[in-house]
Amino acid sequence: FIDKEKKSAFIKAFNHPEDTYRKPPTMMGASSAILEGLKKARSNLAKANLQFDKLSQDATLKELVVKQLYLKTILPGNEKKLGKEDRVRIGFVMEDIEGNILFANHDSWINLSETFPGFAHGLQGMRVQEKRILFVHPTLAYGALTTLPPCSALTIQVQLLDIDSQTLGTLPLLKPLDLSWVEDSYFYNNIEESLIQQPYFTGIFYRE
């Protein structure tokens, strides 16, 4: 145990077992890392909701999904328009809500059918050489279960460079991820309580 309190709880249960210590934690797999990740997800989701409340009042933006997906054209294109084609060549910079760059590529071919919904649908109707800024809520992006900061709202500056006319694909469904569990206080409290129970229960286990 790194935590001194948990170490003391383990030793206490090992040396002086009580029946109350025998109750298994609600979530045996709970860990401090999981709790910290959930705290970060809750914080990021709250920031995202606040940001998109403000974006919904910005008349300069085009709304694709209420409080979840917005775009703004900053440079109009004058060539071919993206239709049902799947493979496109783009340059982009993807940032989180604090302006940290998560991904960037000045020239890359991607398949829209393999990207997340907010990005794929945000590019629809673009013309070659057009530049847009996309604002994507985490429910239409990577959600909470990701190697990126969980529940990150994304700001993506993207330019369409070319379209592969020979490829057709199906866009990912524009269906928001369910992130209600992130804000569920019952789920959060179960993790906290389990972290308290674990060292006592483990102490009894090793004693026996």
PDB file of C-alpha atoms in Angstrom, residues 15-208:
ATOM      1  CA  ASN A  15      -4.539  -8.263  13.501  1.00  0.00           C
ATOM      2  CA  HIS A  16      -8.007  -7.568  14.921  1.00  0.00           C
ATOM      3  CA  PRO A  17     -10.637  -9.071  12.595  1.00  0.00           C
ATOM      4  CA  GLU A  18     -14.202  -7.895  12.995  1.00  0.00           C
ATOM      5  CA  ASP A  19     -17.318  -9.060  11.206  1.00  0.00           C
ATOM      6  CA  THR A  20     -17.869  -5.616   9.695  1.00  0.00           C
ATOM      7  CA  TYR A  21     -14.549  -5.978   7.859  1.00  0.00           C
ATOM      8  CA  ARG A  22     -15.742  -9.156   6.118  1.00  0.00           C
ATOM      9  CA  LYS A  23     -18.242  -7.373   3.890  1.00  0.00           C
ATOM     10  CA  PRO A  24     -16.800  -7.428   0.347  1.00  0.00           C
ATOM     11  CA  PRO A  25     -16.508  -4.079  -1.411  1.00  0.00           C
ATOM     12  CA  THR A  26     -19.321  -3.258  -3.824  1.00  0.00           C
ATOM     13  CA  MET A  27     -16.743  -2.913  -6.588  1.00  0.00           C
ATOM     14  CA  MET A  28     -13.757  -5.206  -6.114  1.00  0.00           C
ATOM     15  CA  GLY A  29     -12.019  -3.758  -9.158  1.00  0.00           C
ATOM     16  CA  ALA A  30     -12.218  -0.160  -7.947  1.00  0.00           C
ATOM     17  CA  SER A  31      -8.926   1.704  -7.773  1.00  0.00           C
ATOM     18  CA  SER A  32      -7.657   5.186  -7.031  1.00  0.00           C
ATOM     19  CA  ALA A  33      -6.755   5.551 -10.712  1.00  0.00           C
ATOM     20  CA  ILE A  34     -10.350   4.766 -11.738  1.00  0.00           C
ATOM     21  CA  LEU A  35     -11.676   7.322  -9.249  1.00  0.00           C
ATOM     22  CA  GLU A  36      -9.278  10.004 -10.478  1.00  0.00           C
ATOM     23  CA  GLY A  37     -10.231   9.237 -14.080  1.00  0.00           C
ATOM     24  CA  LEU A  38     -13.908   9.553 -13.213  1.00  0.00           C
ATOM     25  CA  LYS A  39     -13.299  12.869 -11.442  1.00  0.00           C
ATOM     26  CA  LYS A  40     -11.533  14.164 -14.551  1.00  0.00           C
ATOM     27  CA  ALA A  41     -14.350  12.912 -16.792  1.00  0.00           C
ATOM     28  CA  ARG A  42     -16.975  14.633 -14.633  1.00  0.00           C
ATOM     29  CA  SER A  43     -15.018  17.880 -14.646  1.00  0.00           C
ATOM     30  CA  ASN A  44     -14.465  17.806 -18.420  1.00  0.00           C
ATOM     31  CA  LEU A  45     -18.114  16.953 -19.093  1.00  0.00           C
ATOM     32  CA  ALA A  46     -19.286  19.866 -16.952  1.00  0.00           C
ATOM     33  CA  LYS A  47     -16.959  22.209 -18.889  1.00  0.00           C
ATOM     34  CA  ALA A  48     -18.198  20.809 -22.195  1.00  0.00           C
ATOM     35  CA  ASN A  49     -21.850  21.316 -21.250  1.00  0.00           C
ATOM     36  CA  LEU A  50     -21.134  24.905 -20.244  1.00  0.00           C
ATOM     37  CA  GLN A  51     -19.223  25.574 -23.478  1.00  0.00           C
ATOM     38  CA  PHE A  52     -21.984  24.166 -25.676  1.00  0.00           C
ATOM     39  CA  ASP A  53     -24.650  26.130 -23.830  1.00  0.00           C
ATOM     40  CA  LYS A  54     -22.747  29.244 -24.926  1.00  0.00           C
ATOM     41  CA  LEU A  55     -22.184  27.960 -28.474  1.00  0.00           C
ATOM     42  CA  SER A  56     -25.928  27.382 -28.861  1.00  0.00           C
ATOM     43  CA  GLN A  57     -26.403  31.146 -28.507  1.00  0.00           C
ATOM     44  CA  ASP A  58     -23.757  32.077 -31.111  1.00  0.00           C
ATOM     45  CA  ALA A  59     -25.585  33.140 -34.263  1.00  0.00           C
ATOM     46  CA  THR A  60     -22.379  32.974 -36.338  1.00  0.00           C
ATOM     47  CA  LEU A  61     -22.262  29.179 -36.030  1.00  0.00           C
ATOM     48  CA  LYS A  62     -24.181  26.565 -37.970  1.00  0.00           C
ATOM     49  CA  GLU A  63     -25.937  24.119 -35.653  1.00  0.00           C
ATOM     50  CA  LEU A  64     -25.939  20.485 -36.762  1.00  0.00           C
ATOM     51  CA  VAL A  65     -26.993  18.905 -33.454  1.00  0.00           C
ATOM     52  CA  VAL A  66     -28.394  21.027 -30.630  1.00  0.00           C
ATOM     53  CA  LYS A  67     -25.721  21.649 -27.984  1.00  0.00           C
ATOM     54  CA  GLN A  68     -23.553  18.892 -29.452  1.00  0.00           C
ATOM     55  CA  LEU A  69     -22.217  19.795 -32.899  1.00  0.00           C
ATOM     56  CA  TYR A  70     -21.499  23.193 -34.476  1.00  0.00           C
ATOM     57  CA  LEU A  71     -19.388  24.458 -37.342  1.00  0.00           C
ATOM     58  CA  LYS A  72     -18.129  27.679 -38.832  1.00  0.00           C
ATOM     59  CA  THR A  73     -16.691  28.142 -42.325  1.00  0.00           C
ATOM     60  CA  ILE A  74     -13.616  30.373 -42.218  1.00  0.00           C
ATOM     61  CA  LEU A  75     -12.522  29.953 -45.853  1.00  0.00           C
ATOM     62  CA  PRO A  76     -14.990  28.969 -48.588  1.00  0.00           C
ATOM     63  CA  GLY A  77     -13.926  26.428 -51.166  1.00  0.00           C
ATOM     64  CA  ASN A  78     -14.564  26.803 -54.874  1.00  0.00           C
ATOM     65  CA  GLU A  79     -14.114  23.311 -56.191  1.00  0.00           C
ATOM     66  CA  LYS A  80     -15.760  19.893 -55.887  1.00  0.00           C
ATOM     67  CA  LYS A  81     -18.265  19.369 -53.056  1.00  0.00           C
ATOM     68  CA  LEU A  82     -18.105  16.387 -50.703  1.00  0.00           C
ATOM     69  CA  GLY A  83     -21.092  14.124 -51.162  1.00  0.00           C
ATOM     70  CA  LYS A  84     -21.261  10.409 -50.401  1.00  0.00           C
ATOM     71  CA  GLU A  85     -17.542   9.809 -50.902  1.00  0.00           C
ATOM     72  CA  ASP A  86     -15.784   8.065 -48.023  1.00  0.00           C
ATOM     73  CA  ARG A  87     -12.079   8.749 -48.529  1.00  0.00           C
ATOM     74  CA  VAL A  88     -10.926  12.347 -48.188  1.00  0.00           C
ATOM     75  CA  ARG A  89      -7.616  14.163 -47.920  1.00  0.00           C
ATOM     76  CA  ILE A  90      -7.511  16.723 -45.128  1.00  0.00           C
ATOM     77  CA  GLY A  91      -5.277  18.876 -42.983  1.00  0.00           C
ATOM     78  CA  PHE A  92      -6.431  19.381 -39.406  1.00  0.00           C
ATOM     79  CA  VAL A  93      -5.605  20.416 -35.857  1.00  0.00           C
ATOM     80  CA  MET A  94      -7.673  18.912 -33.040  1.00  0.00           C
ATOM     81  CA  GLU A  95      -7.647  20.595 -29.624  1.00  0.00           C
ATOM     82  CA  ASP A  96      -9.355  20.017 -26.287  1.00  0.00           C
ATOM     83  CA  ILE A  97     -11.335  22.669 -24.430  1.00  0.00           C
ATOM     84  CA  GLU A  98      -8.151  24.137 -22.905  1.00  0.00           C
ATOM     85  CA  GLY A  99      -6.415  24.499 -26.257  1.00  0.00           C
ATOM     86  CA  ASN A 100      -4.109  21.496 -25.869  1.00  0.00           C
ATOM     87  CA  ILE A 101      -3.371  19.882 -29.238  1.00  0.00           C
ATOM     88  CA  LEU A 102      -4.489  16.237 -29.245  1.00  0.00           C
ATOM     89  CA  PHE A 103      -3.898  15.416 -32.930  1.00  0.00           C
ATOM     90  CA  ALA A 104      -2.590  17.330 -35.919  1.00  0.00           C
ATOM     91  CA  ASN A 105      -1.750  16.435 -39.502  1.00  0.00           C
ATOM     92  CA  HIS A 106      -1.228  18.873 -42.364  1.00  0.00           C
ATOM     93  CA  ASP A 107      -1.942  16.315 -45.093  1.00  0.00           C
ATOM     94  CA  SER A 108      -3.643  12.970 -44.488  1.00  0.00           C
ATOM     95  CA  TRP A 109      -6.060  10.611 -46.248  1.00  0.00           C
ATOM     96  CA  ILE A 110      -8.820   9.273 -43.977  1.00  0.00           C
ATOM     97  CA  ASN A 111     -12.010   7.236 -44.339  1.00  0.00           C
ATOM     98  CA  LEU A 112     -14.994   9.088 -42.910  1.00  0.00           C
ATOM     99  CA  SER A 113     -16.717   5.789 -42.128  1.00  0.00           C
ATOM    100  CA  GLU A 114     -13.925   5.058 -39.624  1.00  0.00           C
ATOM    101  CA  THR A 115     -13.988   8.380 -37.769  1.00  0.00           C
ATOM    102  CA  PHE A 116     -16.205   9.481 -34.872  1.00  0.00           C
ATOM    103  CA  PRO A 117     -19.677  10.861 -35.731  1.00  0.00           C
ATOM    104  CA  GLY A 118     -19.074  14.537 -34.947  1.00  0.00           C
ATOM    105  CA  PHE A 119     -16.073  14.707 -37.263  1.00  0.00           C
ATOM    106  CA  ALA A 120     -17.574  12.726 -40.144  1.00  0.00           C
ATOM    107  CA  HIS A 121     -20.837  14.681 -40.176  1.00  0.00           C
ATOM    108  CA  GLY A 122     -19.089  17.987 -39.577  1.00  0.00           C
ATOM    109  CA  LEU A 123     -17.244  17.597 -42.900  1.00  0.00           C
ATOM    110  CA  GLN A 124     -20.362  16.949 -44.960  1.00  0.00           C
ATOM    111  CA  GLY A 125     -20.999  19.468 -47.719  1.00  0.00           C
ATOM    112  CA  MET A 126     -17.453  20.848 -47.682  1.00  0.00           C
ATOM    113  CA  ARG A 127     -15.803  21.929 -50.898  1.00  0.00           C
ATOM    114  CA  VAL A 128     -12.171  21.266 -51.750  1.00  0.00           C
ATOM    115  CA  GLN A 129      -9.947  23.992 -50.204  1.00  0.00           C
ATOM    116  CA  GLU A 130     -12.677  24.987 -47.760  1.00  0.00           C
ATOM    117  CA  LYS A 131     -11.666  25.510 -44.137  1.00  0.00           C
ATOM    118  CA  ARG A 132     -13.977  24.935 -41.187  1.00  0.00           C
ATOM    119  CA  ILE A 133     -13.900  24.978 -37.427  1.00  0.00           C
ATOM    120  CA  LEU A 134     -15.875  22.151 -35.833  1.00  0.00           C
ATOM    121  CA  PHE A 135     -17.048  22.150 -32.235  1.00  0.00           C
ATOM    122  CA  VAL A 136     -17.794  18.606 -31.081  1.00  0.00           C
ATOM    123  CA  HIS A 137     -19.321  17.629 -27.745  1.00  0.00           C
ATOM    124  CA  PRO A 138     -17.784  14.489 -26.137  1.00  0.00           C
ATOM    125  CA  THR A 139     -21.041  12.583 -26.749  1.00  0.00           C
ATOM    126  CA  LEU A 140     -20.308  12.793 -30.491  1.00  0.00           C
ATOM    127  CA  ALA A 141     -16.553  12.334 -30.096  1.00  0.00           C
ATOM    128  CA  TYR A 142     -14.475   9.955 -27.949  1.00  0.00           C
ATOM    129  CA  GLY A 143     -16.667   9.927 -24.837  1.00  0.00           C
ATOM    130  CA  ALA A 144     -15.193   8.773 -21.519  1.00  0.00           C
ATOM    131  CA  LEU A 145     -13.613   5.405 -22.380  1.00  0.00           C
ATOM    132  CA  THR A 146     -10.595   6.672 -24.268  1.00  0.00           C
ATOM    133  CA  THR A 147      -6.839   7.073 -23.918  1.00  0.00           C
ATOM    134  CA  LEU A 148      -7.395  10.808 -24.421  1.00  0.00           C
ATOM    135  CA  PRO A 149      -8.533  13.006 -21.525  1.00  0.00           C
ATOM    136  CA  PRO A 150     -12.023  11.570 -20.816  1.00  0.00           C
ATOM    137  CA  CYS A 151     -15.115  13.494 -21.923  1.00  0.00           C
ATOM    138  CA  SER A 152     -13.102  16.070 -23.862  1.00  0.00           C
ATOM    139  CA  ALA A 153     -14.967  18.564 -25.995  1.00  0.00           C
ATOM    140  CA  LEU A 154     -13.080  19.019 -29.268  1.00  0.00           C
ATOM    141  CA  THR A 155     -12.342  22.043 -31.415  1.00  0.00           C
ATOM    142  CA  ILE A 156     -11.125  20.971 -34.851  1.00  0.00           C
ATOM    143  CA  GLN A 157      -9.730  23.260 -37.531  1.00  0.00           C
ATOM    144  CA  VAL A 158      -9.930  21.327 -40.781  1.00  0.00           C
ATOM    145  CA  GLN A 159      -9.298  21.971 -44.473  1.00  0.00           C
ATOM    146  CA  LEU A 160     -10.543  19.669 -47.213  1.00  0.00           C
ATOM    147  CA  LEU A 161      -7.693  19.122 -49.680  1.00  0.00           C
ATOM    148  CA  ASP A 162      -9.061  16.430 -51.980  1.00  0.00           C
ATOM    149  CA  ILE A 163     -11.808  13.831 -52.434  1.00  0.00           C
ATOM    150  CA  ASP A 164     -11.414  10.283 -53.703  1.00  0.00           C
ATOM    151  CA  SER A 165     -14.362  10.000 -56.059  1.00  0.00           C
ATOM    152  CA  GLN A 166     -13.913   6.235 -56.385  1.00  0.00           C
ATOM    153  CA  THR A 167     -14.836   5.491 -52.756  1.00  0.00           C
ATOM    154  CA  LEU A 168     -18.295   5.362 -51.227  1.00  0.00           C
ATOM    155  CA  GLY A 169     -19.009   4.690 -47.583  1.00  0.00           C
ATOM    156  CA  THR A 170     -21.548   4.854 -44.798  1.00  0.00           C
ATOM    157  CA  LEU A 171     -21.121   7.563 -42.210  1.00  0.00           C
ATOM    158  CA  PRO A 172     -21.146   6.571 -38.536  1.00  0.00           C
ATOM    159  CA  LEU A 173     -24.573   7.101 -36.986  1.00  0.00           C
ATOM    160  CA  LEU A 174     -25.103  10.553 -35.554  1.00  0.00           C
ATOM    161  CA  LYS A 175     -26.151   8.986 -32.261  1.00  0.00           C
ATOM    162  CA  PRO A 176     -24.793  10.545 -29.059  1.00  0.00           C
ATOM    163  CA  LEU A 177     -22.948   8.342 -26.579  1.00  0.00           C
ATOM    164  CA  ASP A 178     -24.702   7.842 -23.259  1.00  0.00           C
ATOM    165  CA  LEU A 179     -22.498   9.558 -20.657  1.00  0.00           C
ATOM    166  CA  SER A 180     -25.137   9.740 -17.927  1.00  0.00           C
ATOM    167  CA  TRP A 181     -23.166   7.187 -15.872  1.00  0.00           C
ATOM    168  CA  VAL A 182     -20.296   9.674 -15.593  1.00  0.00           C
ATOM    169  CA  GLU A 183     -22.535  12.034 -13.622  1.00  0.00           C
ATOM    170  CA  ASP A 184     -24.258   9.259 -11.650  1.00  0.00           C
ATOM    171  CA  SER A 185     -23.584   9.999  -7.972  1.00  0.00           C
ATOM    172  CA  TYR A 186     -24.549   6.428  -6.965  1.00  0.00           C
ATOM    173  CA  PHE A 187     -21.834   4.994  -9.230  1.00  0.00           C
ATOM    174  CA  TYR A 188     -19.302   7.557  -7.966  1.00  0.00           C
ATOM    175  CA  ASN A 189     -20.124   6.872  -4.306  1.00  0.00           C
ATOM    176  CA  ASN A 190     -19.811   3.103  -4.826  1.00  0.00           C
ATOM    177  CA  ILE A 191     -16.239   3.571  -6.015  1.00  0.00           C
ATOM    178  CA  GLU A 192     -15.372   5.815  -3.067  1.00  0.00           C
ATOM    179  CA  GLU A 193     -16.893   3.417  -0.532  1.00  0.00           C
ATOM    180  CA  SER A 194     -15.218   0.416  -2.168  1.00  0.00           C
ATOM    181  CA  LEU A 195     -11.806   2.059  -1.863  1.00  0.00           C
ATOM    182  CA  ILE A 196     -12.425   2.436   1.879  1.00  0.00           C
ATOM    183  CA  GLN A 197     -13.633  -1.176   2.256  1.00  0.00           C
ATOM    184  CA  GLN A 198     -10.917  -2.846   0.162  1.00  0.00           C
ATOM    185  CA  PRO A 199      -7.967  -2.775   2.611  1.00  0.00           C
ATOM    186  CA  TYR A 200     -10.125  -4.089   5.499  1.00  0.00           C
ATOM    187  CA  PHE A 201     -11.551  -6.896   3.387  1.00  0.00           C
ATOM    188  CA  THR A 202      -8.090  -7.752   2.029  1.00  0.00           C
ATOM    189  CA  GLY A 203      -6.659  -7.823   5.540  1.00  0.00           C
ATOM    190  CA  ILE A 204      -9.265 -10.375   6.616  1.00  0.00           C
ATOM    191  CA  PHE A 205      -8.640 -12.408   3.439  1.00  0.00           C
ATOM    192  CA  TYR A 206      -4.885 -12.654   4.048  1.00  0.00           C
ATOM    193  CA  ARG A 207      -5.326 -13.436   7.748  1.00  0.00           C
ATOM    194  CA  GLU A 208      -7.638 -16.357   6.935  1.00  0.00           C
TER     195      GLU A 208
END
